């Protein structure tokens, strides 16, 4: 089973407008509500790919209740820990049609105390060998910044496979626990190694360095320039991005992670899993929301030709 953890889920209020007038009154062209948070995004795309998962994390207040109800209505199993104080945050996403610019307003979210963290850790103690645990995104200020490391240390030698989509110290501190997969983008890898990445050769070099530091498999995604996978079978796989117009960056990385995991479980092939990940990530990038199955199937066929 795949388990996803979202420390700070969100109700995403997505507003599309022709142009944003600073300090003035703005009229939207359309609005929609999405149920967000990186782990929830992963679970949503896994469901689209007919791969079951359990969504874990923290919710609070009336917005948290609405989010849990929505996740369950999508057919996703969940076992969120309810916080007594605060509300699950509402994030505002502004998309400007004329400039193609995206603006995000993300609140901090409810405080997660030590007791709630302990409840999550006890939940994770029940995972079995062969299960996959997805740790995705940043953590709220109320959560210790070494929480990923704490989780990995607790699950060390349990046989649970860790897949992490994180940046900075959240990522580097867990490498010594030999995670199954890490998926930083080229900007995040550049920050880790103090360099800029402009091509696949540079991405490959960094991916191999992360493997030496402990990760079994490393994907470095480069948006429209494709991705590089340094795999535990000692091969390096490169892939380009399919043709399409990018209209949305929210959730593309989460979709790639979900696609890779679903593809690997389905085919037991790292190369094919990278195709699945690229198709899923691109399907989200080319859509107003998360990837849908027809777009994924079309792009996977295009990539595989």
Short mmCIF file of C-alpha atoms in Angstrom, two decimals:
data_model
loop_
_atom_site.label_atom_id
_atom_site.label_comp_id
_atom_site.label_asym_id
_atom_site.label_seq_id
_atom_site.Cartn_x
_atom_site.Cartn_y
_atom_site.Cartn_z
CA UNK A 1 0.00 0.00 0.00
CA UNK A 2 1.06 3.57 -0.65
CA UNK A 3 0.62 6.10 2.15
CA UNK A 4 0.91 9.86 1.60
CA UNK A 5 1.52 12.41 4.33
CA UNK A 6 0.32 16.01 4.03
CA UNK A 7 1.37 18.07 7.03
CA UNK A 8 -0.39 21.22 5.88
CA UNK A 9 -3.25 20.44 3.47
CA UNK A 10 -5.27 23.23 1.94
CA UNK A 11 -8.50 24.21 0.33
CA UNK A 12 -7.24 25.83 -2.87
CA UNK A 13 -9.44 28.67 -4.12
CA UNK A 14 -8.47 29.03 -7.77
CA UNK A 15 -9.35 32.32 -9.44
CA UNK A 16 -8.83 33.03 -13.13
CA UNK A 17 -8.98 36.60 -14.42
CA UNK A 18 -7.85 38.47 -17.50
CA UNK A 19 -5.43 40.73 -15.61
CA UNK A 20 -4.76 41.61 -11.99
CA UNK A 21 -5.21 45.27 -11.03
CA UNK A 22 -3.14 45.99 -7.93
CA UNK A 23 -5.10 48.11 -5.47
CA UNK A 24 -8.25 47.99 -7.59
CA UNK A 25 -11.38 45.87 -7.95
CA UNK A 26 -10.86 42.66 -9.91
CA UNK A 27 -13.52 40.53 -11.58
CA UNK A 28 -12.84 36.87 -12.13
CA UNK A 29 -13.54 34.94 -15.30
CA UNK A 30 -13.96 31.69 -13.37
CA UNK A 31 -13.53 30.22 -9.91
CA UNK A 32 -13.13 26.73 -8.56
CA UNK A 33 -12.27 24.98 -5.33
CA UNK A 34 -9.63 22.25 -5.29
CA UNK A 35 -8.47 20.07 -2.45
CA UNK A 36 -4.75 20.59 -2.13
CA UNK A 37 -1.57 19.72 -0.36
CA UNK A 38 1.22 17.80 -2.03
CA UNK A 39 0.44 14.43 -0.47
CA UNK A 40 -3.24 14.75 -1.33
CA UNK A 41 -2.28 15.64 -4.90
CA UNK A 42 -0.21 12.45 -5.07
CA UNK A 43 -3.11 10.38 -3.75
CA UNK A 44 -5.50 12.00 -6.23
CA UNK A 45 -3.31 11.20 -9.24
CA UNK A 46 -2.65 7.68 -7.94
CA UNK A 47 -6.42 7.15 -7.83
CA UNK A 48 -6.70 8.37 -11.42
CA UNK A 49 -4.08 5.75 -12.32
CA UNK A 50 -6.04 2.99 -10.54
CA UNK A 51 -3.48 2.76 -7.74
CA UNK A 52 -4.80 2.77 -4.19
CA UNK A 53 -3.34 4.87 -1.40
CA UNK A 54 -4.16 6.12 2.09
CA UNK A 55 -3.91 9.86 2.72
CA UNK A 56 -2.54 10.82 6.13
CA UNK A 57 -1.91 14.21 7.73
CA UNK A 58 -3.65 16.86 9.78
CA UNK A 59 -6.92 18.75 9.38
CA UNK A 60 -8.70 21.35 11.49
CA UNK A 61 -11.95 23.29 11.65
CA UNK A 62 -14.79 23.47 9.14
CA UNK A 63 -12.42 23.64 6.18
CA UNK A 64 -10.70 20.48 7.37
CA UNK A 65 -14.05 18.70 7.60
CA UNK A 66 -14.89 19.76 4.05
CA UNK A 67 -11.49 18.57 2.81
CA UNK A 68 -11.84 15.15 4.43
CA UNK A 69 -15.33 14.76 2.97
CA UNK A 70 -14.06 15.72 -0.49
CA UNK A 71 -11.10 13.32 -0.35
CA UNK A 72 -13.38 10.46 0.63
CA UNK A 73 -15.84 11.37 -2.14
CA UNK A 74 -13.01 10.90 -4.66
CA UNK A 75 -12.67 7.31 -3.47
CA UNK A 76 -9.43 7.90 -1.61
CA UNK A 77 -8.97 6.26 1.77
CA UNK A 78 -7.82 8.70 4.43
CA UNK A 79 -7.00 8.73 8.12
CA UNK A 80 -6.35 12.36 9.00
CA UNK A 81 -5.58 13.48 12.53
CA UNK A 82 -8.02 16.16 13.66
CA UNK A 83 -6.52 19.18 15.39
CA UNK A 84 -8.54 20.83 18.14
CA UNK A 85 -7.51 24.40 17.29
CA UNK A 86 -7.37 26.44 14.10
CA UNK A 87 -8.66 25.72 10.60
CA UNK A 88 -7.20 24.01 7.57
CA UNK A 89 -5.85 26.85 5.44
CA UNK A 90 -7.46 28.33 2.35
CA UNK A 91 -4.85 29.09 -0.32
CA UNK A 92 -5.68 31.56 -3.07
CA UNK A 93 -4.30 30.87 -6.56
CA UNK A 94 -4.56 33.70 -9.09
CA UNK A 95 -4.11 32.97 -12.80
CA UNK A 96 -3.85 35.93 -15.19
CA UNK A 97 -4.85 35.07 -18.75
CA UNK A 98 -3.19 38.02 -20.50
CA UNK A 99 0.24 37.60 -18.92
CA UNK A 100 0.07 33.87 -18.10
CA UNK A 101 1.33 34.77 -14.63
CA UNK A 102 0.44 32.80 -11.52
CA UNK A 103 0.20 34.37 -8.06
CA UNK A 104 -0.26 32.35 -4.88
CA UNK A 105 -1.30 33.46 -1.39
CA UNK A 106 -0.62 30.68 1.09
CA UNK A 107 -1.49 31.06 4.80
CA UNK A 108 0.56 29.34 7.48
CA UNK A 109 -2.09 26.85 8.57
CA UNK A 110 -3.06 25.54 12.03
CA UNK A 111 -0.52 24.79 14.73
CA UNK A 112 0.46 21.13 15.04
CA UNK A 113 1.52 20.30 18.59
CA UNK A 114 3.74 17.51 19.86
CA UNK A 115 0.82 15.30 20.80
CA UNK A 116 -0.51 15.40 17.25
CA UNK A 117 2.94 14.59 15.86
CA UNK A 118 3.14 11.58 18.18
CA UNK A 119 -0.21 10.35 16.85
CA UNK A 120 1.15 10.50 13.30
CA UNK A 121 4.32 8.63 14.26
CA UNK A 122 2.26 5.90 15.89
CA UNK A 123 0.18 5.63 12.71
CA UNK A 124 3.37 5.15 10.70
CA UNK A 125 4.51 2.40 13.06
CA UNK A 126 1.74 0.25 11.57
CA UNK A 127 3.17 0.34 8.05
CA UNK A 128 4.49 -2.99 6.80
CA UNK A 129 7.52 -4.05 4.81
CA UNK A 130 6.99 -3.24 1.13
CA UNK A 131 4.62 -0.35 1.82
CA UNK A 132 5.55 2.99 0.25
CA UNK A 133 5.46 6.21 2.28
CA UNK A 134 5.34 9.50 0.37
CA UNK A 135 6.72 12.55 2.15
CA UNK A 136 6.05 15.62 0.04
CA UNK A 137 6.51 19.32 0.46
CA UNK A 138 7.53 21.70 3.22
CA UNK A 139 6.27 21.54 6.79
CA UNK A 140 4.56 24.23 8.92
CA UNK A 141 6.60 26.31 11.37
CA UNK A 142 5.01 24.46 14.29
CA UNK A 143 6.52 21.16 13.10
CA UNK A 144 10.20 20.39 13.81
CA UNK A 145 12.25 20.96 10.67
CA UNK A 146 13.85 17.54 11.05
CA UNK A 147 10.51 15.70 10.98
CA UNK A 148 11.31 13.85 7.74
CA UNK A 149 14.55 12.64 9.27
CA UNK A 150 12.69 11.59 12.44
CA UNK A 151 10.21 9.57 10.38
CA UNK A 152 12.93 7.90 8.31
CA UNK A 153 14.93 7.01 11.41
CA UNK A 154 11.84 5.55 13.07
CA UNK A 155 11.09 3.41 10.00
CA UNK A 156 14.69 2.37 9.41
CA UNK A 157 15.01 -1.40 8.90
CA UNK A 158 11.20 -1.72 8.68
CA UNK A 159 11.21 -2.44 4.96
CA UNK A 160 9.01 0.60 4.28
CA UNK A 161 10.08 2.39 1.08
CA UNK A 162 10.37 6.16 1.44
CA UNK A 163 9.60 8.44 -1.52
CA UNK A 164 10.38 12.09 -0.82
CA UNK A 165 9.67 15.25 -2.78
CA UNK A 166 11.38 17.93 -0.73
CA UNK A 167 14.10 20.54 -0.88
CA UNK A 168 17.05 21.79 1.14
CA UNK A 169 17.79 20.18 4.48
CA UNK A 170 14.45 18.36 4.52
CA UNK A 171 15.86 16.31 1.66
CA UNK A 172 19.56 16.08 2.46
CA UNK A 173 19.05 15.03 6.09
CA UNK A 174 17.10 11.92 5.12
CA UNK A 175 19.53 10.64 2.49
CA UNK A 176 21.54 8.66 5.04
CA UNK A 177 18.44 6.51 5.58
CA UNK A 178 18.61 5.41 1.94
CA UNK A 179 15.17 6.44 0.67
CA UNK A 180 13.74 4.51 -2.26
CA UNK A 181 13.15 7.69 -4.27
CA UNK A 182 13.81 11.42 -4.10
CA UNK A 183 12.42 13.82 -6.72
CA UNK A 184 13.84 17.33 -6.52
CA UNK A 185 13.51 19.70 -9.46
CA UNK A 186 16.51 21.35 -11.10
CA UNK A 187 16.14 24.52 -9.02
CA UNK A 188 16.11 22.54 -5.76
CA UNK A 189 19.12 20.46 -6.78
CA UNK A 190 20.95 23.63 -7.75
CA UNK A 191 20.32 25.08 -4.29
CA UNK A 192 21.65 21.91 -2.64
CA UNK A 193 24.91 21.89 -4.59
CA UNK A 194 25.32 25.63 -5.09
CA UNK A 195 25.11 25.56 -8.87
CA UNK A 196 22.75 26.21 -11.76
CA UNK A 197 21.45 23.42 -13.94
CA UNK A 198 20.87 24.21 -17.60
CA UNK A 199 20.94 20.78 -19.28
CA UNK A 200 20.54 17.04 -18.79
CA UNK A 201 24.29 16.47 -18.36
CA UNK A 202 24.35 18.75 -15.32
CA UNK A 203 21.15 17.22 -13.95
CA UNK A 204 22.62 13.73 -14.33
CA UNK A 205 25.78 14.69 -12.46
CA UNK A 206 23.74 16.03 -9.54
CA UNK A 207 21.41 13.03 -9.55
CA UNK A 208 24.40 10.69 -9.32
CA UNK A 209 25.80 12.72 -6.41
CA UNK A 210 22.49 12.30 -4.56
CA UNK A 211 22.68 8.57 -5.19
CA UNK A 212 26.15 8.48 -3.66
CA UNK A 213 24.72 10.32 -0.65
CA UNK A 214 22.24 7.51 -0.11
CA UNK A 215 19.14 7.73 -2.33
CA UNK A 216 18.34 4.55 -4.25
CA UNK A 217 16.63 6.39 -7.12
CA UNK A 218 16.83 10.08 -8.00
CA UNK A 219 14.64 11.96 -10.45
CA UNK A 220 15.68 15.50 -11.34
CA UNK A 221 12.81 17.16 -13.17
CA UNK A 222 13.48 20.09 -15.48
CA UNK A 223 9.98 21.24 -16.52
CA UNK A 224 9.79 21.59 -20.31
CA UNK A 225 13.33 20.18 -20.63
CA UNK A 226 12.29 16.74 -19.40
CA UNK A 227 13.84 14.74 -16.59
CA UNK A 228 16.75 12.52 -15.62
CA UNK A 229 16.52 9.37 -13.52
CA UNK A 230 19.59 7.91 -11.84
CA UNK A 231 18.26 4.47 -10.90
CA UNK A 232 19.37 1.82 -8.44
CA UNK A 233 19.90 -0.57 -11.37
CA UNK A 234 23.01 1.59 -12.08
CA UNK A 235 21.48 3.01 -15.26
CA UNK A 236 20.69 6.64 -16.03
CA UNK A 237 17.52 7.30 -17.99
CA UNK A 238 16.71 10.56 -19.76
CA UNK A 239 13.39 11.65 -21.14
CA UNK A 240 12.08 14.74 -22.89
CA UNK A 241 8.74 16.41 -22.31
CA UNK A 242 5.82 15.78 -24.68
CA UNK A 243 4.55 18.63 -26.81
CA UNK A 244 1.85 20.79 -25.29
CA UNK A 245 1.01 24.18 -23.85
CA UNK A 246 1.78 24.56 -20.16
CA UNK A 247 -1.13 26.28 -18.43
CA UNK A 248 -0.65 25.10 -14.85
CA UNK A 249 2.36 24.38 -12.66
CA UNK A 250 0.41 23.53 -9.48
CA UNK A 251 0.68 19.83 -8.75
CA UNK A 252 2.83 18.89 -11.75
CA UNK A 253 5.69 17.63 -9.57
CA UNK A 254 3.27 15.72 -7.33
CA UNK A 255 1.73 14.17 -10.43
CA UNK A 256 5.13 13.08 -11.70
CA UNK A 257 5.88 11.40 -8.38
CA UNK A 258 2.52 9.61 -8.41
CA UNK A 259 2.97 8.54 -12.02
CA UNK A 260 6.43 7.15 -11.34
CA UNK A 261 5.24 5.11 -8.36
CA UNK A 262 2.18 3.79 -10.17
CA UNK A 263 4.25 2.94 -13.23
CA UNK A 264 6.91 1.17 -11.20
CA UNK A 265 4.38 -0.90 -9.30
CA UNK A 266 2.62 -1.79 -12.55
CA UNK A 267 5.67 -2.60 -14.70
CA UNK A 268 8.63 -3.12 -12.33
CA UNK A 269 10.67 -1.09 -14.83
CA UNK A 270 12.44 2.14 -13.93
CA UNK A 271 12.49 3.31 -17.53
CA UNK A 272 8.75 2.72 -17.94
CA UNK A 273 8.07 4.31 -14.55
CA UNK A 274 9.87 7.45 -15.75
CA UNK A 275 7.58 7.51 -18.79
CA UNK A 276 4.53 7.22 -16.54
CA UNK A 277 5.83 9.98 -14.30
CA UNK A 278 6.54 12.28 -17.24
CA UNK A 279 3.13 11.63 -18.78
CA UNK A 280 1.34 12.31 -15.48
CA UNK A 281 3.34 15.45 -14.72
CA UNK A 282 2.83 16.81 -18.22
CA UNK A 283 -0.88 15.97 -18.16
CA UNK A 284 -1.24 18.21 -15.11
CA UNK A 285 0.93 20.96 -16.63
CA UNK A 286 -1.26 20.96 -19.75
CA UNK A 287 -4.53 21.06 -17.76
CA UNK A 288 -6.31 23.55 -15.52
CA UNK A 289 -6.31 20.98 -12.71
CA UNK A 290 -4.65 17.70 -11.89
CA UNK A 291 -4.07 15.14 -14.64
CA UNK A 292 -7.04 13.25 -16.09
CA UNK A 293 -6.87 9.76 -17.53
CA UNK A 294 -7.51 10.56 -21.23
CA UNK A 295 -4.72 13.16 -21.28
CA UNK A 296 -2.37 10.83 -19.42
CA UNK A 297 -3.06 7.94 -21.80
CA UNK A 298 -2.52 10.15 -24.85
CA UNK A 299 0.78 11.54 -23.57
CA UNK A 300 2.05 8.13 -22.43
CA UNK A 301 1.42 6.77 -25.91
CA UNK A 302 3.23 9.76 -27.43
CA UNK A 303 6.23 9.35 -25.11
CA UNK A 304 6.47 5.61 -25.73
CA UNK A 305 6.59 5.90 -29.55
#
